[in-house]
mmCIF file of C-alpha atoms in Angstrom:
data_model
loop_
_atom_site.group_PDB
_atom_site.id
_atom_site.type_symbol
_atom_site.label_atom_id
_atom_site.label_comp_id
_atom_site.label_asym_id
_atom_site.label_seq_id
_atom_site.Cartn_x
_atom_site.Cartn_y
_atom_site.Cartn_z
ATOM 1 C CA UNK N 25 -1.877 158.730 87.773
ATOM 2 C CA UNK N 26 -0.963 156.287 90.483
ATOM 3 C CA UNK N 27 -4.395 154.630 90.464
ATOM 4 C CA UNK N 28 -4.215 154.249 86.778
ATOM 5 C CA UNK N 29 -0.857 152.548 86.908
ATOM 6 C CA UNK N 30 -2.133 150.112 89.630
ATOM 7 C CA UNK N 31 -5.278 149.353 87.625
ATOM 8 C CA UNK N 32 -3.313 148.303 84.490
ATOM 9 C CA UNK N 33 -2.467 144.726 85.018
ATOM 10 C CA UNK N 34 -1.076 142.459 82.232
ATOM 11 C CA UNK N 35 -4.353 141.220 80.905
ATOM 12 C CA UNK N 36 -7.096 143.356 82.439
ATOM 13 C CA UNK N 37 -8.054 146.425 84.310
ATOM 14 C CA UNK N 38 -8.098 145.522 88.067
ATOM 15 C CA UNK N 39 -10.205 146.577 90.873
ATOM 16 C CA UNK N 40 -9.875 149.832 92.680
ATOM 17 C CA UNK N 41 -10.848 148.278 96.137
ATOM 18 C CA UNK N 42 -8.644 148.871 98.891
ATOM 19 C CA UNK N 43 -6.591 145.850 99.708
ATOM 20 C CA UNK N 44 -8.142 143.858 96.612
ATOM 21 C CA UNK N 45 -6.235 145.542 93.726
ATOM 22 C CA UNK N 46 -5.060 142.122 92.485
ATOM 23 C CA UNK N 47 -8.523 140.754 92.023
ATOM 24 C CA UNK N 48 -9.677 139.807 88.522
ATOM 25 C CA UNK N 49 -11.867 142.261 86.878
ATOM 26 C CA UNK N 50 -15.608 141.952 87.851
ATOM 27 C CA UNK N 51 -17.916 143.626 85.952
ATOM 28 C CA UNK N 52 -19.203 145.974 88.661
ATOM 29 C CA UNK N 53 -15.701 147.025 89.689
ATOM 30 C CA UNK N 54 -14.626 147.328 86.015
ATOM 31 C CA UNK N 55 -17.307 150.139 85.528
ATOM 32 C CA UNK N 56 -15.683 152.381 88.109
ATOM 33 C CA UNK N 57 -11.946 151.273 86.969
ATOM 34 C CA UNK N 58 -12.940 151.953 83.256
ATOM 35 C CA UNK N 59 -14.072 155.289 84.060
ATOM 36 C CA UNK N 60 -10.911 156.146 85.825
ATOM 37 C CA UNK N 61 -8.952 155.219 82.721
ATOM 38 C CA UNK N 62 -11.229 157.404 80.594
ATOM 39 C CA UNK N 63 -10.561 160.337 82.784
ATOM 40 C CA UNK N 64 -6.685 160.059 82.966
ATOM 41 C CA UNK N 65 -5.295 157.628 80.569
ATOM 42 C CA UNK N 66 -7.331 157.485 77.323
ATOM 43 C CA UNK N 67 -6.289 153.977 76.876
ATOM 44 C CA UNK N 68 -9.455 152.769 75.025
ATOM 45 C CA UNK N 69 -7.712 149.517 73.793
ATOM 46 C CA UNK N 70 -7.434 148.376 77.422
ATOM 47 C CA UNK N 71 -11.140 149.258 78.234
ATOM 48 C CA UNK N 72 -12.302 147.323 74.909
ATOM 49 C CA UNK N 73 -10.270 144.499 76.184
ATOM 50 C CA UNK N 74 -11.622 144.629 79.709
ATOM 51 C CA UNK N 75 -15.124 144.743 78.109
ATOM 52 C CA UNK N 76 -14.387 141.549 76.236
ATOM 53 C CA UNK N 77 -13.222 139.947 79.508
ATOM 54 C CA UNK N 78 -16.522 140.789 81.403
ATOM 55 C CA UNK N 79 -19.069 140.424 78.549
ATOM 56 C CA UNK N 80 -20.118 136.742 78.782
ATOM 57 C CA UNK N 81 -23.721 136.097 79.870
ATOM 58 C CA UNK N 82 -22.710 134.842 83.322
ATOM 59 C CA UNK N 83 -19.788 137.372 83.835
ATOM 60 C CA UNK N 84 -22.089 139.294 86.375
ATOM 61 C CA UNK N 85 -20.876 136.909 89.052
ATOM 62 C CA UNK N 86 -24.330 136.382 90.175
ATOM 63 C CA UNK N 87 -24.683 140.052 91.175
ATOM 64 C CA UNK N 88 -27.902 141.703 89.488
ATOM 65 C CA UNK N 89 -26.453 145.104 89.828
ATOM 66 C CA UNK N 90 -23.263 144.194 87.957
ATOM 67 C CA UNK N 91 -25.288 143.331 85.081
ATOM 68 C CA UNK N 92 -26.484 146.838 84.906
ATOM 69 C CA UNK N 93 -23.080 148.146 85.359
ATOM 70 C CA UNK N 94 -21.923 146.087 82.293
ATOM 71 C CA UNK N 95 -24.623 147.889 80.261
ATOM 72 C CA UNK N 96 -23.284 151.139 81.542
ATOM 73 C CA UNK N 97 -19.741 150.183 80.863
ATOM 74 C CA UNK N 98 -20.784 149.569 77.269
ATOM 75 C CA UNK N 99 -22.647 152.774 76.923
ATOM 76 C CA UNK N 100 -19.789 154.790 78.383
ATOM 77 C CA UNK N 101 -17.363 153.095 76.200
ATOM 78 C CA UNK N 102 -19.322 154.097 73.062
ATOM 79 C CA UNK N 103 -19.849 157.584 74.491
ATOM 80 C CA UNK N 104 -16.106 158.039 74.948
ATOM 81 C CA UNK N 105 -14.921 156.439 71.740
ATOM 82 C CA UNK N 106 -17.762 156.399 69.123
ATOM 83 C CA UNK N 107 -16.451 152.857 68.392
ATOM 84 C CA UNK N 108 -19.684 151.563 66.781
ATOM 85 C CA UNK N 109 -18.246 148.192 65.729
ATOM 86 C CA UNK N 110 -17.592 147.250 69.352
ATOM 87 C CA UNK N 111 -20.856 148.809 70.499
ATOM 88 C CA UNK N 112 -22.913 146.665 68.108
ATOM 89 C CA UNK N 113 -20.705 143.535 69.195
ATOM 90 C CA UNK N 114 -22.488 143.800 72.805
ATOM 91 C CA UNK N 115 -25.988 144.722 71.636
ATOM 92 C CA UNK N 116 -27.423 141.230 72.131
ATOM 93 C CA UNK N 117 -25.612 140.744 75.552
ATOM 94 C CA UNK N 118 -26.956 144.243 76.647
ATOM 95 C CA UNK N 119 -30.441 143.458 75.760
ATOM 96 C CA UNK N 120 -30.505 140.357 77.503
ATOM 97 C CA UNK N 121 -29.339 141.970 80.784
ATOM 98 C CA UNK N 122 -31.767 144.838 80.326
ATOM 99 C CA UNK N 123 -34.620 142.563 79.670
ATOM 100 C CA UNK N 124 -33.873 140.463 83.055
ATOM 101 C CA UNK N 125 -33.817 143.912 84.877
ATOM 102 C CA UNK N 126 -37.359 144.660 83.497
ATOM 103 C CA UNK N 127 -38.536 141.210 84.605
ATOM 104 C CA UNK N 128 -37.352 141.706 88.067
ATOM 105 C CA UNK N 129 -37.959 145.472 88.390
ATOM 106 C CA UNK N 130 -41.419 145.135 90.484
ATOM 107 C CA UNK N 131 -39.929 142.870 93.261
ATOM 108 C CA UNK N 132 -35.989 142.580 93.010
ATOM 109 C CA UNK N 133 -34.842 139.709 95.157
ATOM 110 C CA UNK N 134 -31.701 137.984 95.911
ATOM 111 C CA UNK N 135 -29.476 140.803 94.560
ATOM 112 C CA UNK N 136 -26.471 139.478 96.540
ATOM 113 C CA UNK N 137 -24.568 142.743 96.452
ATOM 114 C CA UNK N 138 -25.914 146.121 96.324
ATOM 115 C CA UNK N 139 -23.737 149.321 96.674
ATOM 116 C CA UNK N 140 -22.003 149.126 99.961
ATOM 117 C CA UNK N 141 -20.421 146.858 102.266
ATOM 118 C CA UNK N 142 -20.346 145.730 106.074
ATOM 119 C CA UNK N 143 -17.950 148.797 106.802
ATOM 120 C CA UNK N 144 -20.739 151.145 105.978
ATOM 121 C CA UNK N 145 -24.118 149.502 106.822
ATOM 122 C CA UNK N 146 -24.117 146.219 104.988
ATOM 123 C CA UNK N 147 -25.887 146.332 101.831
ATOM 124 C CA UNK N 148 -23.792 143.311 101.111
ATOM 125 C CA UNK N 149 -25.545 141.382 103.950
ATOM 126 C CA UNK N 150 -28.874 143.027 103.776
ATOM 127 C CA UNK N 151 -29.546 142.871 100.061
ATOM 128 C CA UNK N 152 -33.181 142.741 99.908
ATOM 129 C CA UNK N 153 -34.224 145.823 101.748
ATOM 130 C CA UNK N 154 -36.260 148.675 100.537
ATOM 131 C CA UNK N 155 -33.295 150.673 99.973
ATOM 132 C CA UNK N 156 -31.140 148.074 98.049
ATOM 133 C CA UNK N 157 -34.427 147.389 95.896
ATOM 134 C CA UNK N 158 -34.775 150.925 95.043
ATOM 135 C CA UNK N 159 -31.086 151.463 94.271
ATOM 136 C CA UNK N 160 -31.501 148.383 92.005
ATOM 137 C CA UNK N 161 -34.725 150.114 90.324
ATOM 138 C CA UNK N 162 -33.015 153.308 89.877
ATOM 139 C CA UNK N 163 -29.938 151.708 88.349
ATOM 140 C CA UNK N 164 -32.100 149.925 85.959
ATOM 141 C CA UNK N 165 -33.800 153.063 84.921
ATOM 142 C CA UNK N 166 -30.482 154.628 84.284
ATOM 143 C CA UNK N 167 -29.249 151.726 82.268
ATOM 144 C CA UNK N 168 -32.629 151.627 80.074
ATOM 145 C CA UNK N 169 -32.226 155.279 79.462
ATOM 146 C CA UNK N 170 -28.282 155.272 78.668
ATOM 147 C CA UNK N 171 -28.610 152.389 76.319
ATOM 148 C CA UNK N 172 -31.520 154.112 74.617
ATOM 149 C CA UNK N 173 -29.379 157.342 74.444
ATOM 150 C CA UNK N 174 -26.369 155.395 73.086
ATOM 151 C CA UNK N 175 -28.717 153.498 70.493
ATOM 152 C CA UNK N 176 -29.938 157.075 69.278
ATOM 153 C CA UNK N 177 -26.533 158.471 69.109
ATOM 154 C CA UNK N 178 -25.409 155.410 67.010
ATOM 155 C CA UNK N 179 -28.459 155.771 64.661
ATOM 156 C CA UNK N 180 -29.215 152.150 65.437
ATOM 157 C CA UNK N 181 -32.474 150.340 66.207
ATOM 158 C CA UNK N 182 -35.179 152.988 66.656
ATOM 159 C CA UNK N 183 -37.438 150.068 67.814
ATOM 160 C CA UNK N 184 -35.305 149.360 70.615
ATOM 161 C CA UNK N 185 -34.841 153.049 71.747
ATOM 162 C CA UNK N 186 -38.721 153.234 72.066
ATOM 163 C CA UNK N 187 -38.501 149.982 73.778
ATOM 164 C CA UNK N 188 -36.228 150.924 76.477
ATOM 165 C CA UNK N 189 -37.462 154.556 76.566
ATOM 166 C CA UNK N 190 -40.914 153.016 77.540
ATOM 167 C CA UNK N 191 -39.520 150.855 80.140
ATOM 168 C CA UNK N 192 -37.996 153.937 81.785
ATOM 169 C CA UNK N 193 -41.070 156.013 81.435
ATOM 170 C CA UNK N 194 -43.197 153.289 82.803
ATOM 171 C CA UNK N 195 -40.690 152.653 85.644
ATOM 172 C CA UNK N 196 -40.320 156.340 86.703
ATOM 173 C CA UNK N 197 -44.021 156.499 86.618
ATOM 174 C CA UNK N 198 -44.540 153.420 89.028
ATOM 175 C CA UNK N 199 -41.594 154.869 91.288
ATOM 176 C CA UNK N 200 -43.308 158.040 91.592
ATOM 177 C CA UNK N 201 -46.842 156.459 92.407
ATOM 178 C CA UNK N 202 -45.110 154.223 94.926
ATOM 179 C CA UNK N 203 -43.543 157.249 96.409
ATOM 180 C CA UNK N 204 -46.558 159.365 96.637
ATOM 181 C CA UNK N 205 -48.480 156.320 98.247
ATOM 182 C CA UNK N 206 -45.694 156.059 101.026
ATOM 183 C CA UNK N 207 -45.903 159.764 101.777
ATOM 184 C CA UNK N 208 -49.721 159.721 101.940
ATOM 185 C CA UNK N 209 -49.765 156.625 104.185
ATOM 186 C CA UNK N 210 -46.932 158.299 106.380
ATOM 187 C CA UNK N 211 -48.958 161.595 106.623
ATOM 188 C CA UNK N 212 -52.005 159.944 107.469
ATOM 189 C CA UNK N 213 -50.341 158.068 110.374
ATOM 190 C CA UNK N 214 -49.119 161.294 111.759
#
């Protein structure tokens, strides 16, 4: 309950980051913060308002994973509320972010911040390592899948459902081939 209270700032849901709770709502932080609100406060109006704040095409703060966290935020909002009107409001923004993820999936670079900071190994400083690239790819697969699931639940756009399910399937197949190739290579070297 204390976390919820500290997250609710006057005009937005704040960050859950230690020593940075006064920071404006960033898309990636908002995903975690909004999930906390769902779990404990059921203040869907605050979450909808926060989605509005973080919805602009450039609101990912130049961080590729944050674009995908916005997609997940929209999907989670719809799953929690069933608010079709708000979900439909964001469809074009979500599509644009998912198409960028598809374009960069094969070789994600310049990711800026991926998953962890210098206190735990510095994904922030080393943002184009195999680990951070794979994290981005898995997040893209999850975003494509959850968006397709949300569209199915909303009975909207079967064309987009198929489109993003195909992205997910192809990406999983490519990732599995890459993993098998890596394992074969390692076993041949041994």
